[in-house]
Coordinates of C-alpha atoms and ligand atoms in Angstrom, one line a residue:
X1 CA 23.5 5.5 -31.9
X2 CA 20.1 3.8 -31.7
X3 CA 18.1 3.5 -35.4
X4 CA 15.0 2.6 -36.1
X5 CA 15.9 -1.1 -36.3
X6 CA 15.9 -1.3 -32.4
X7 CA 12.6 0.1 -32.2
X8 CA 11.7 -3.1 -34.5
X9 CA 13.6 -5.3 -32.6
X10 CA 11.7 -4.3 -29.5
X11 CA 8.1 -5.2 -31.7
X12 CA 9.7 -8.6 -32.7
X13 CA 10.5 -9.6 -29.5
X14 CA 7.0 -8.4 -27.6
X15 CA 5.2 -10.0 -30.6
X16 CA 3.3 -6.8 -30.6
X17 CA 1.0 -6.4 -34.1
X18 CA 2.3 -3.6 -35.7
X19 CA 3.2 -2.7 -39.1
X20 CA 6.7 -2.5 -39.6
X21 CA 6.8 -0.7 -42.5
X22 CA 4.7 1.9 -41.6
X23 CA 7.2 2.2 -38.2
X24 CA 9.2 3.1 -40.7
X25 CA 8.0 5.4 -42.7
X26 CA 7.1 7.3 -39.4
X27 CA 10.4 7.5 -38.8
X28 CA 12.1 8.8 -41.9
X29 CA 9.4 11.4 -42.0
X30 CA 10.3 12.1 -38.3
X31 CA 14.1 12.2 -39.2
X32 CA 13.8 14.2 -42.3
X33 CA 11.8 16.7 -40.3
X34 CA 13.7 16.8 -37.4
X35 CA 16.3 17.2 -40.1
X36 CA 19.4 19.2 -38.5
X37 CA 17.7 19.6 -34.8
X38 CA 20.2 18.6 -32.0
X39 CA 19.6 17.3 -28.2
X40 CA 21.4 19.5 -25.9
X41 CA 23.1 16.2 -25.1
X42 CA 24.8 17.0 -28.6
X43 CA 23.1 14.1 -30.4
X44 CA 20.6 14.2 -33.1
X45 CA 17.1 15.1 -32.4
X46 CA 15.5 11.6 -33.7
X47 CA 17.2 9.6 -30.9
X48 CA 14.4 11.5 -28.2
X49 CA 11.0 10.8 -30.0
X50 CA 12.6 7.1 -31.0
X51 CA 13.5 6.4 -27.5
X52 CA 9.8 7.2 -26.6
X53 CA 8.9 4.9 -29.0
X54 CA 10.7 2.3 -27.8
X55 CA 9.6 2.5 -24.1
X56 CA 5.5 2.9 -25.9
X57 CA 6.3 -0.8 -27.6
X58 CA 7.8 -2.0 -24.0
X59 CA 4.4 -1.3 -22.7
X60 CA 2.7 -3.1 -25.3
X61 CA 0.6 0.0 -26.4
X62 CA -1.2 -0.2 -30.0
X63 CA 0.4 0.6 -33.4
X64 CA -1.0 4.1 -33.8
X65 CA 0.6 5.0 -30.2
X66 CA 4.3 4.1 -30.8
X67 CA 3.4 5.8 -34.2
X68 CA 2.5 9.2 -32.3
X69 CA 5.2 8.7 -30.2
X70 CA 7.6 8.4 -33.1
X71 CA 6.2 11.7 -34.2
X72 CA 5.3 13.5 -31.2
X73 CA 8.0 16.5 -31.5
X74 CA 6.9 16.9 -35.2
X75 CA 4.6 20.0 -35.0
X76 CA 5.8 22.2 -32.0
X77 CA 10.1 21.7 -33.4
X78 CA 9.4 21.5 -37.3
X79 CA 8.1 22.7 -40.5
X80 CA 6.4 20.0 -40.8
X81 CA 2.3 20.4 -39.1
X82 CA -0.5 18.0 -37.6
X83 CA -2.2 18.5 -41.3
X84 CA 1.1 16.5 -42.8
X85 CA 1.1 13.9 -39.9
X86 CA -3.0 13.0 -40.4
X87 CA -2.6 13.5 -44.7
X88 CA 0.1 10.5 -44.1
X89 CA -0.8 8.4 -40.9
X90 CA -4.3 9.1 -40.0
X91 CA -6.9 10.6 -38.1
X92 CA -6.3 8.9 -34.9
X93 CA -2.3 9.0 -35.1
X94 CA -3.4 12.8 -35.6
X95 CA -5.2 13.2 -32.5
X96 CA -2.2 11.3 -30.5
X97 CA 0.0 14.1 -31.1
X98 CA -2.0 17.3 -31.4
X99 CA -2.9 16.2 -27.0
X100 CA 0.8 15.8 -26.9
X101 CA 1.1 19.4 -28.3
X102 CA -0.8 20.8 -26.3
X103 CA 0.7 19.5 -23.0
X104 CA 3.8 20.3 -24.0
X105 CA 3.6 24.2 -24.2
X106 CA 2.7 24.7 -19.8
X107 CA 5.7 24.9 -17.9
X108 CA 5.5 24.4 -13.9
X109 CA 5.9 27.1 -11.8
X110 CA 3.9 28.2 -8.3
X111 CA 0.6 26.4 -7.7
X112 CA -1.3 28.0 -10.5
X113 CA 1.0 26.9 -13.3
X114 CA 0.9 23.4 -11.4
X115 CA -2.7 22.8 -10.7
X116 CA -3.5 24.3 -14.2
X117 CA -0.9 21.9 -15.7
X118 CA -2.8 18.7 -13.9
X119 CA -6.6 20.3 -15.6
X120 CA -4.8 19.7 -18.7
X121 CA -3.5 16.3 -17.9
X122 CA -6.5 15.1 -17.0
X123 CA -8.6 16.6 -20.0
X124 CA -6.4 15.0 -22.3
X125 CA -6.4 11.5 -20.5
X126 CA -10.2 11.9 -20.5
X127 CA -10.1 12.3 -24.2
X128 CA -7.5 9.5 -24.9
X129 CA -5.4 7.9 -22.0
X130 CA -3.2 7.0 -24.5
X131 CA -1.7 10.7 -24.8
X132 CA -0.4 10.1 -21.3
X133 CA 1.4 6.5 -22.2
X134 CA 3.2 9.1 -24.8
X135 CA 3.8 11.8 -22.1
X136 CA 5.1 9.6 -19.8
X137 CA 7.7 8.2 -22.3
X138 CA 8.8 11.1 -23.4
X139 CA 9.4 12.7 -19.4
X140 CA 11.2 9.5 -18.9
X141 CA 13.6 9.8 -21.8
X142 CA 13.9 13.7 -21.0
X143 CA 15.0 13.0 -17.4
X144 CA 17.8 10.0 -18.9
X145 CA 19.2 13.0 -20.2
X146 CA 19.1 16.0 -17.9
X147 CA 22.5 16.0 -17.4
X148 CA 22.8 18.1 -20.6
X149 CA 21.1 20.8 -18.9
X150 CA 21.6 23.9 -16.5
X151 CA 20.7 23.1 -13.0
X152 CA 17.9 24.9 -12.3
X153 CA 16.2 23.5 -15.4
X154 CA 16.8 19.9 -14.4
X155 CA 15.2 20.4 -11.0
X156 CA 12.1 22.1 -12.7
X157 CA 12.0 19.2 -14.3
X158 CA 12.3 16.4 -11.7
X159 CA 10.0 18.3 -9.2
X160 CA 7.0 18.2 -11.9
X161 CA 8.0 14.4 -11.9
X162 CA 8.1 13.8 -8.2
X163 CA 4.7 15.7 -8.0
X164 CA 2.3 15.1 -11.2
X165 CA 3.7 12.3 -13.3
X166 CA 4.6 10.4 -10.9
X167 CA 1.1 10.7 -8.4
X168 CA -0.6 9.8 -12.2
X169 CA 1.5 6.9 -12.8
X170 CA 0.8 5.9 -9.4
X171 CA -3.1 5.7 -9.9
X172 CA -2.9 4.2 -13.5
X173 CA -0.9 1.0 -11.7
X174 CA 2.0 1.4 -13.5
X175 CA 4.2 1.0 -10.5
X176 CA 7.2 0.0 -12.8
X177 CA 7.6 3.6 -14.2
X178 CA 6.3 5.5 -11.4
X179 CA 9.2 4.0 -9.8
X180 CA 12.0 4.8 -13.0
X181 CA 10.5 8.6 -12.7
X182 CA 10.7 9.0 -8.9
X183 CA 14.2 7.1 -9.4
X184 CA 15.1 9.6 -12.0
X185 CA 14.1 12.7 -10.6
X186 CA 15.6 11.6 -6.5
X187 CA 18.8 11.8 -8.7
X188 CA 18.7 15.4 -10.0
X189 CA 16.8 16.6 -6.8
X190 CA 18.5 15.1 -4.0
X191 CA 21.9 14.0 -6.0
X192 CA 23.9 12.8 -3.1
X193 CA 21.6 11.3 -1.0
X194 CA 20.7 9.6 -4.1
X195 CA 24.4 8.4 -4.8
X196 CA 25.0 7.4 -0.9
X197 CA 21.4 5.0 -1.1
X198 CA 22.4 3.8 -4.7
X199 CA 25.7 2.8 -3.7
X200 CA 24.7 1.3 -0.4
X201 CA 22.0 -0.5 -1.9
X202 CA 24.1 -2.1 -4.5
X203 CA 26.6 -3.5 -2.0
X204 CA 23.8 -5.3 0.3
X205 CA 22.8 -6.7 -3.3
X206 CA 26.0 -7.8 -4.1
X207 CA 27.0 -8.9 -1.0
X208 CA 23.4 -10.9 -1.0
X209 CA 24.2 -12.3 -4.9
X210 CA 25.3 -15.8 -3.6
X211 CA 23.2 -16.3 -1.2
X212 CA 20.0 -15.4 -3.6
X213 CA 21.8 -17.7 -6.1
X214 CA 21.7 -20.4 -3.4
X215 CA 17.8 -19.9 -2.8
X216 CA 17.3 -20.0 -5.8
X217 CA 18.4 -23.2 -6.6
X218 CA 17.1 -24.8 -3.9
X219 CA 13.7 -23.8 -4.9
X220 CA 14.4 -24.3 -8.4
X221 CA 14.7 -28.4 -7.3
X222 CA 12.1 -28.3 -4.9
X223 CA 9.7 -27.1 -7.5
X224 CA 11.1 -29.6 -9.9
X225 CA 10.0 -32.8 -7.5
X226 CA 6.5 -31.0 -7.0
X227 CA 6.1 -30.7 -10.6
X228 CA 5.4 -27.4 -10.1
X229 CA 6.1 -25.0 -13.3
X230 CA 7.9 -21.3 -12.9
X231 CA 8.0 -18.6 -15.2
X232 CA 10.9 -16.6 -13.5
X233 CA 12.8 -16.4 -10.3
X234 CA 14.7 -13.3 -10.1
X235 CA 16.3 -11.1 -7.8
X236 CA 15.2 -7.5 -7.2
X237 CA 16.2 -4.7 -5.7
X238 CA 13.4 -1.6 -4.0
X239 CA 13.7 1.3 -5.5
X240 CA 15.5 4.1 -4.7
X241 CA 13.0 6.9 -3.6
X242 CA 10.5 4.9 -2.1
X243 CA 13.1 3.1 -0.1
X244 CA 14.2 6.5 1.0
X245 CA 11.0 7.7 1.6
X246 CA 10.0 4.8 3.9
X247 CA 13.5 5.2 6.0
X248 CA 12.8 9.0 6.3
X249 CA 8.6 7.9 7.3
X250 CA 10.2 5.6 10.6
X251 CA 13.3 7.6 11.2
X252 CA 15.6 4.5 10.7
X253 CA 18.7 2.5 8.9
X254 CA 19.0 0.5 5.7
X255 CA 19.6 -2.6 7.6
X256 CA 16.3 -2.3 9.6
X257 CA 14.4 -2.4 6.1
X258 CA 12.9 -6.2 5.4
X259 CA 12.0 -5.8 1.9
X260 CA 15.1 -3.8 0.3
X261 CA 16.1 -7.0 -1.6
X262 CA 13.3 -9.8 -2.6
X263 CA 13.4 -12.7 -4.9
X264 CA 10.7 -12.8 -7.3
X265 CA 8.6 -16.2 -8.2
X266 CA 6.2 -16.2 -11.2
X267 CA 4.2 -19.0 -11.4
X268 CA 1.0 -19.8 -13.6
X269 CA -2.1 -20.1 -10.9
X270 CA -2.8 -19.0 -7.9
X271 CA -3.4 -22.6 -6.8
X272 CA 0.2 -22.4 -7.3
X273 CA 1.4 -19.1 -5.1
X274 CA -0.1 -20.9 -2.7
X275 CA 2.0 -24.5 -2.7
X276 CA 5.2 -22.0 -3.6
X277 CA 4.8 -20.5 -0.2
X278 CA 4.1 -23.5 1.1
X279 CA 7.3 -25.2 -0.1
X280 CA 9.2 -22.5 1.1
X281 CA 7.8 -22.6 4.4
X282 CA 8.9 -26.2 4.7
X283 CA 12.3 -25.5 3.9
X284 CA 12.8 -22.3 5.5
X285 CA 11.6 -20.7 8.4
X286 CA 9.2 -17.3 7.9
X287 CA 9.8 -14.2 10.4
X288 CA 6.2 -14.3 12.0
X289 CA 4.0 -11.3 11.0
X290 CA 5.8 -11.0 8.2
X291 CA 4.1 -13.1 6.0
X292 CA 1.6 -10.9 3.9
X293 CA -1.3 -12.7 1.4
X294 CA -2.2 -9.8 -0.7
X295 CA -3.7 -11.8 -3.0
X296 CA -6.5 -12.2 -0.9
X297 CA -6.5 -8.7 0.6
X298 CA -4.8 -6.9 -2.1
X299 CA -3.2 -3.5 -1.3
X300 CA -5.1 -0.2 -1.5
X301 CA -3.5 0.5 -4.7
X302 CA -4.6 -3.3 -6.2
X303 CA -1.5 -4.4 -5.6
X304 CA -1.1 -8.3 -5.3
X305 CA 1.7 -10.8 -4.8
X306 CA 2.5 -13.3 -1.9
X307 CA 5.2 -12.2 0.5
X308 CA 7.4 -13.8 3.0
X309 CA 10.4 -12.7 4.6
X310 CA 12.5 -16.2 5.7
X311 CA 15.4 -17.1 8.1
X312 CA 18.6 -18.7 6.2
X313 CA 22.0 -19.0 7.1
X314 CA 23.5 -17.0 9.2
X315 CA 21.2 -15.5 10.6
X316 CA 20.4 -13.5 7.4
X317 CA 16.7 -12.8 6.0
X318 CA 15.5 -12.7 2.5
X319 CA 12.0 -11.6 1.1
X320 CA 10.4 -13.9 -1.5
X321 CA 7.6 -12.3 -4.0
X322 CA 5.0 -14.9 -5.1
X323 CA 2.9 -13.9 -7.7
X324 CA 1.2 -15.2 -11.1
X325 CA 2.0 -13.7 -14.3
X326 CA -1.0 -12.1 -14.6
X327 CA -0.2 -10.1 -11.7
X328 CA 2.9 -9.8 -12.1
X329 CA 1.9 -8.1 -15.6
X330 CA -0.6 -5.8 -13.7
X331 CA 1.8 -5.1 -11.3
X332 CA 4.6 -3.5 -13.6
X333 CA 2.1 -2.2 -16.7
X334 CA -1.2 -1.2 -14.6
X335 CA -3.8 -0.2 -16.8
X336 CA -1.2 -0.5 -20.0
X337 CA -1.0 -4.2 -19.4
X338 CA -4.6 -4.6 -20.1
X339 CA -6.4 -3.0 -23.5
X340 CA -8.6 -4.3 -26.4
X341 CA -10.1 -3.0 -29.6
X342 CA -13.8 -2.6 -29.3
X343 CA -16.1 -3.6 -32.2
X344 CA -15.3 0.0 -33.4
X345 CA -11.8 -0.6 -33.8
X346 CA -10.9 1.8 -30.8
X347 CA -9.3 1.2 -28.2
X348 CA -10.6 0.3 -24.7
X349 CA -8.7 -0.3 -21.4
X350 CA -10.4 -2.9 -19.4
X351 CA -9.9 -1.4 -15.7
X352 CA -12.5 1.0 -15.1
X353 CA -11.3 4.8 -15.4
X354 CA -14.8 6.5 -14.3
X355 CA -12.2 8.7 -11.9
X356 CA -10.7 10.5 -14.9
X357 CA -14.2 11.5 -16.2
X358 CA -15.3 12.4 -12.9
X359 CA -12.0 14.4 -12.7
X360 CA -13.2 16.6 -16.2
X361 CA -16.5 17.4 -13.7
X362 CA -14.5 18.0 -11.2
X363 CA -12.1 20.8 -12.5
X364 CA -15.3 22.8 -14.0
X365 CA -17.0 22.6 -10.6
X366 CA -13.8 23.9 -8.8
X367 CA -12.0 27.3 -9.8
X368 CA -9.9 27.7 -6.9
X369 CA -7.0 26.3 -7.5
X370 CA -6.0 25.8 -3.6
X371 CA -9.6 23.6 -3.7
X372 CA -9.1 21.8 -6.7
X373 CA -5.4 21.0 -5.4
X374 CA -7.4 19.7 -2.1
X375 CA -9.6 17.5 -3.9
X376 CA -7.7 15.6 -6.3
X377 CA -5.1 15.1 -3.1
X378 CA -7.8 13.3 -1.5
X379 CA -10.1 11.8 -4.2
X380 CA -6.9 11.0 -6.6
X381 CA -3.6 10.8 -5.4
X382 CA -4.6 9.2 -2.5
X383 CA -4.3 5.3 -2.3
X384 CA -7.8 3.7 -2.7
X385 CA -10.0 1.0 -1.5
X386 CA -11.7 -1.9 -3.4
X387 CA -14.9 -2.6 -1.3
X388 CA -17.7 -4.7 -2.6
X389 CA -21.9 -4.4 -2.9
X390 CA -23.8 -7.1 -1.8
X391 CA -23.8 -8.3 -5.3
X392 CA -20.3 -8.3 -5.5
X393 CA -19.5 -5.1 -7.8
X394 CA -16.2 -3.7 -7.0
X395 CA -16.2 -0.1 -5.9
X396 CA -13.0 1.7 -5.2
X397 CA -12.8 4.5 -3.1
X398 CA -9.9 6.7 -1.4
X399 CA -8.6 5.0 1.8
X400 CA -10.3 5.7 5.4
X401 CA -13.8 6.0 3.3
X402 CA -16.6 5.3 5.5
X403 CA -19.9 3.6 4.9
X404 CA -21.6 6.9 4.2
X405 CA -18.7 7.9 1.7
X406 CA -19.8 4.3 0.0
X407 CA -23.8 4.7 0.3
X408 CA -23.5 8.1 -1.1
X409 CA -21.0 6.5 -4.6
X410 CA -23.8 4.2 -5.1
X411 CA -26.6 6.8 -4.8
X412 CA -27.8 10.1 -3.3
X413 CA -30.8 8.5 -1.7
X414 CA -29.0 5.5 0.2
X415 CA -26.8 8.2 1.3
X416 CA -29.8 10.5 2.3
X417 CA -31.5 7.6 4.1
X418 CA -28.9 5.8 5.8
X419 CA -29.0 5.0 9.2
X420 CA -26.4 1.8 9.7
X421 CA -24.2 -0.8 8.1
X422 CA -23.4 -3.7 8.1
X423 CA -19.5 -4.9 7.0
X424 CA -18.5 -8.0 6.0
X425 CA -21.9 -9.0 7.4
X426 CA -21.5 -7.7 11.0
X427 CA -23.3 -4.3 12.3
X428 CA -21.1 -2.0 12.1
X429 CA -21.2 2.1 12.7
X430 CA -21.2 4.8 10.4
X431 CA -17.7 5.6 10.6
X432 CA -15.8 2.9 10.5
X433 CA -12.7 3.1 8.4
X434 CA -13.6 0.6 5.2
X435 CA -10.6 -2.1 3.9
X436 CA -10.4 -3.6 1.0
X437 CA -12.2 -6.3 0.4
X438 CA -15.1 -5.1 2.9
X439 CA -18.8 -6.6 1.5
X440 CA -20.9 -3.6 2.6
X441 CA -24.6 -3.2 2.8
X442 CA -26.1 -0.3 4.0
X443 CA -29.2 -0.5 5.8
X444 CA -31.5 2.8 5.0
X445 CA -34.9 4.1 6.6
X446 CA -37.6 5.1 3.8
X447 CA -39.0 7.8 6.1
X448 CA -35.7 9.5 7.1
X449 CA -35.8 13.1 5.6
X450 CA -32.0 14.3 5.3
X451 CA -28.9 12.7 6.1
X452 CA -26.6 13.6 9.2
X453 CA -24.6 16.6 9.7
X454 CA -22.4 15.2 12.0
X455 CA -21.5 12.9 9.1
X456 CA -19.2 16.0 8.0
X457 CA -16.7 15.2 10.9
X458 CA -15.7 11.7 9.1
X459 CA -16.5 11.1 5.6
X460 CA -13.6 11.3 3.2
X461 CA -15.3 11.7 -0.6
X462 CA -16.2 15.3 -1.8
X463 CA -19.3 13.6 -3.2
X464 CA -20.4 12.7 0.1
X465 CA -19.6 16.3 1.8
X466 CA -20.8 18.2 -0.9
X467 CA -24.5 16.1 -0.9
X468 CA -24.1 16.3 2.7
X469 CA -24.0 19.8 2.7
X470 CA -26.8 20.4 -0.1
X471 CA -29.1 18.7 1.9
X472 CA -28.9 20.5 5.1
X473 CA -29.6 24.1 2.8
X474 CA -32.6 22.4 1.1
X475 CA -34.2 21.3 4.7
X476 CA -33.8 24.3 5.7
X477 CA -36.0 25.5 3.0
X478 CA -38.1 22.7 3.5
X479 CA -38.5 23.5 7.1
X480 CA -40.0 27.6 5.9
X481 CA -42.2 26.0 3.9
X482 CA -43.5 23.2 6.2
X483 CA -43.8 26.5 8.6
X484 CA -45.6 28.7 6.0
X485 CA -48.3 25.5 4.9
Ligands
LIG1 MN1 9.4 15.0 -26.6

């Protein structure tokens, strides 16, 4: 049974500043509360809220989240209140978990329940992202052990997974546990196409295991005589439900998948990636077109990493992953891998997470719940864009954004007045499909009066569509009183 020395063992060992004592002094007022309380599982209540903990301090999140997380089931289970939790740990601690009480009373069920359970994600992510770290911990320990429920409880469960946490997780970057939900939830949902994939998926692995052993120490040596150091070289496997996702997209077989096993390479610079895959190059032979630099054109999501898929014996192919640690960080934490305290002492992420408050705007402009459920598909859960001003400020919009969608983020009037483009310095027109890394400039005519309504065919943004559309009622009102002057 797991005590509160492995949540300390897990701050130790991530070097995370945290007061120890105090974790534990959360956690014997979490366990005398919790007092009695069982798990359907059959084991004592204080295993859940510690495990929560103990994924918060694997994300390197601050001392009063793991805190909150420790004491997250405190109010809503026990005798105990919020009142208690601030007297003992504080205001902000106190805050943590009265966002994670409120979540944790709406059930999903139908498409009310559902959209009205993402307003109140968002509003508490808008007030603290950290109350969705602690959601998202807690979901993942819940789903570990589902097995201890009835059936149609457990599906309930891994459906809200598959279609809010994960979709959030998604967006934040944290690719790691957006996969260990999806993972999770494939199980309970589709449990034997899970088992079949799982199992067939291990054997290629295992079947791989000398062969990646081999690579790797042939590019262990080769790096050795370039002098070039590594921080890991590891073997991974995809996982699970986006694997099966991707074989159900293009109809087709396990085999036929490149990327199902990769070997990883961390290295420190990016000058470095790039001698890596040139090392490997020399030694190995790459399957043309598939080698992908997506640290130059990173993917919609911000994804970024080196790939190569090479030749080796017999005929077999291996993907190699070449990325710096910094990405590799970003990669598996997202927006948890990078937070400071501000001069204030609170906290403050460092990627930019304007779509959340937009998202609070969003869900009091729209009450229809089939609308709202429209918009976030397309202005949130879809994958984004990074694009770039003239000045180099990084924009990020949803993928197939146009450059009206992009004149209109930066302003109404350069929307209004637009009349052509230019990307990545060449004329381009209004509705070409924008990739990341695009420079765009739009080009705009001071005496044009309202923007195009044939612009409504292709942009992609509700921003765009809806000043679009608010344009063409005021002309029309400008027109009468043109008429009446
Ligand atoms: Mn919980």
């Amino acid at each position: 049974m797991p005590n509160v020395d492995d949540l300390i063992k897990i701050i130790e060992k991530e070097k995370l500043n945290v007061d120890k004592d105090l974790v534990r002094k959360a956690f014997k007022f979490a366990d005398d509360a919790h007092k009695g309380e069982m798990r359907a599982s059959g084991d004592s209540y204080i295993t859940h809220p510690l495990a929560t903990a103990m994924s918060l301090a694997k994300y390197h999140l601050d001392q009063d989240t793991i805190i909150a997380g420790i004491l997250h089931d405190v109010p809503e289970d026990t005798e105990r209140t919020q009142k208690d939790i601030e007297d003992r740990f504080g205001k902000e601690v106190g805050k943590l978990v009265e966002g994670i009480t409120k979540l944790g009373k709406l059930k999903y069920r139908g498409i009310e329940r559902y959209t009205e359970n993402l307003r109140k994600m968002f509003i508490a992510m808008a007030a603290d992202l950290r109350v969705i770290f602690i959601k998202f911990a807690d979901r993942l320990h819940n789903l570990k052990t589902l097995d201890a429920l009835p059936k149609a409880k457990r599906e309930r469960i891994a459906l809200e997974t598959l279609e809010i946490y994960a979709p959030i997780a998604n967006r934040l970057g944290i690719w790691q546990l957006k996969g260990k939900l999806e993972d999770y939830s494939f199980k309970y949902l589709y449990p034997k196409e899970y088992e079949k994939l799982k199992t067939d998926v291990e054997a290629k692995f295992s079947a791989r295991e000398s062969l990646l052993k081999e690579i790797r120490e042939k590019i262990i040596k080769a790096l050795k005589q370039e002098e070039i150091k590594y921080l890991e070289i590891s073997g991974r496997t995809k996982d699970l439900w986006s694997l099966y996702k991707k074989m159900q997209a293009h109809d087709t077989q396990l085999d036929r998948i490149y990327d199902v096993i990769a070997l990883r390479i961390v290295v420190e610079s990016v000058a470095d990636c790039y001698n890596v895959l040139g090392i490997i190059h020399s030694r190995w032979k790459p399957i043309p077109k598939r080698i992908k630099d997506y640290i130059a054109q990173p993917k919609p999501n911000g994804y970024q990493s080196l790939h190569t898929t090479i030749f080796c014996d017999r005929g077999k192919t291996v993907e190699i992953q070449i990325r710096t640690q910094e990405m590799h960080l970003t990669n598996e934490y997202g927006i948890a891998a990078h937070w400071h305290y501000d001069e204030q002492g609170s906290i403050q992420f460092e990627k930019d997470i304007q779509w959340v408050k937009d998202l609070t705007k969003l869900q009091k402009e729209i009450k229809d719940n089939k609308q709202y459920l429209d918009s976030l598909k397309i202005d949130v859960f879809q994958n984004r864009i990074f694009v770039f001003t003239p000045k180099g400020d990084v924009i990020d919009l949803p993928e197939d954004s146009t450059p009206i969608d992009f004149a209109y983020h930066i302003h109404t009037e350069i929307g209004d007045k637009a009349t052509a483009a230019r990307i990545n310095n060449q004329i381009a027109s209004l509705d070409t499909c924008l990739k990341s890394g695009d420079m765009i400039e739009v080009v705009t005519d001071k005496n044009r009066k309202s923007p195009n309504q044939d612009w409504l065919k292709f942009v992609k943004t509700r921003a765009a569509r809806d000043k679009i559309k608010m344009k063409s009622k005021k002309s029309v009102w400008d027109t009468i009183r043109d008429f009446r002057k």
